Amino acid sequence: MSKTTAANRVFTEPGYGWCHWHKGTSGTAVLINVVEQASGPGYRQYACAPCREQRGLVPYGTKR
Ligand SMILES: [Zn+2]
């Protein structure tokens, strides 16, 4: 008999589904910026579609 270990790793990325610009939940939020701090772990900024449109934000890694 073989023992199978189901690797059900659920990635609950903090910040995903959250818009940092209007500070609310969003289903269209994408990663905009990765902020690296000198001390402590950095954090990620997500923005939803309307906020990206209004503020001209582009997804992280996308060149203008
Ligand atoms: Zn937003």
mmCIF file of C-alpha atoms and ligand atoms in Angstrom:
data_model
loop_
_atom_site.group_PDB
_atom_site.id
_atom_site.type_symbol
_atom_site.label_atom_id
_atom_site.label_comp_id
_atom_site.label_asym_id
_atom_site.label_seq_id
_atom_site.Cartn_x
_atom_site.Cartn_y
_atom_site.Cartn_z
ATOM 1 C CA MET A 1 0.000 0.000 0.000
ATOM 2 C CA SER A 2 1.227 3.409 -0.826
ATOM 3 C CA LYS A 3 0.650 6.351 1.336
ATOM 4 C CA THR A 4 -0.166 9.485 -0.564
ATOM 5 C CA THR A 5 0.337 12.826 0.986
ATOM 6 C CA ALA A 6 -1.857 15.410 -0.577
ATOM 7 C CA ALA A 7 0.061 18.605 -0.883
ATOM 8 C CA ASN A 8 -2.822 20.949 -0.682
ATOM 9 C CA ARG A 9 -0.928 24.098 -0.148
ATOM 10 C CA VAL A 10 -3.253 27.024 -0.136
ATOM 11 C CA PHE A 11 -1.533 30.276 -0.721
ATOM 12 C CA THR A 12 -3.382 32.924 1.133
ATOM 13 C CA GLU A 13 -1.270 35.815 0.100
ATOM 14 C CA PRO A 14 -1.826 38.712 2.465
ATOM 15 C CA GLY A 15 -2.984 41.623 0.458
ATOM 16 C CA TYR A 16 -4.439 39.667 -2.401
ATOM 17 C CA GLY A 17 -8.001 40.764 -3.008
ATOM 18 C CA TRP A 18 -7.246 43.974 -1.225
ATOM 19 C CA CYS A 19 -6.752 47.352 -2.833
ATOM 20 C CA HIS A 20 -4.228 49.489 -1.029
ATOM 21 C CA TRP A 21 -5.355 52.625 -2.818
ATOM 22 C CA HIS A 22 -8.987 52.769 -1.817
ATOM 23 C CA LYS A 23 -8.257 50.552 1.174
ATOM 24 C CA GLY A 24 -10.913 47.986 0.569
ATOM 25 C CA THR A 25 -11.452 44.520 -0.764
ATOM 26 C CA SER A 26 -11.448 43.989 -4.486
ATOM 27 C CA GLY A 27 -11.793 41.125 -6.899
ATOM 28 C CA THR A 28 -9.674 42.842 -9.499
ATOM 29 C CA ALA A 29 -6.677 43.761 -7.385
ATOM 30 C CA VAL A 30 -3.306 43.012 -8.927
ATOM 31 C CA LEU A 31 0.205 43.473 -7.635
ATOM 32 C CA ILE A 32 1.448 46.972 -8.325
ATOM 33 C CA ASN A 33 4.505 47.427 -6.245
ATOM 34 C CA VAL A 34 6.800 45.524 -3.937
ATOM 35 C CA VAL A 35 8.101 47.766 -1.221
ATOM 36 C CA GLU A 36 11.359 46.691 0.310
ATOM 37 C CA GLN A 37 12.145 48.003 3.700
ATOM 38 C CA ALA A 38 15.593 48.336 5.162
ATOM 39 C CA SER A 39 14.463 46.755 8.387
ATOM 40 C CA GLY A 40 11.931 43.993 8.539
ATOM 41 C CA PRO A 41 10.101 42.313 5.702
ATOM 42 C CA GLY A 42 8.804 44.348 2.813
ATOM 43 C CA TYR A 43 5.214 44.481 1.762
ATOM 44 C CA ARG A 44 3.218 44.400 -1.422
ATOM 45 C CA GLN A 45 0.816 46.936 -2.768
ATOM 46 C CA TYR A 46 -2.219 45.868 -4.735
ATOM 47 C CA ALA A 47 -4.606 48.024 -6.708
ATOM 48 C CA CYS A 48 -7.985 47.255 -8.208
ATOM 49 C CA ALA A 49 -8.973 48.024 -11.798
ATOM 50 C CA PRO A 50 -10.751 51.365 -11.139
ATOM 51 C CA CYS A 51 -7.865 52.661 -9.029
ATOM 52 C CA ARG A 52 -5.349 51.593 -11.677
ATOM 53 C CA GLU A 53 -7.338 53.464 -14.273
ATOM 54 C CA GLN A 54 -7.735 56.597 -12.205
ATOM 55 C CA ARG A 55 -4.150 56.769 -11.055
ATOM 56 C CA GLY A 56 -2.433 55.327 -14.093
ATOM 57 C CA LEU A 57 -0.988 52.426 -12.167
ATOM 58 C CA VAL A 58 0.571 49.549 -14.023
ATOM 59 C CA PRO A 59 0.954 46.014 -12.729
ATOM 60 C CA TYR A 60 4.267 45.129 -11.159
ATOM 61 C CA GLY A 61 6.857 44.185 -13.746
ATOM 62 C CA THR A 62 5.054 45.965 -16.560
ATOM 63 C CA LYS A 63 6.899 48.754 -18.249
ATOM 64 C CA ARG A 64 5.058 51.911 -19.021
HETATM 65 ZN ZN ZN B 1 -9.053 50.416 -5.474
#
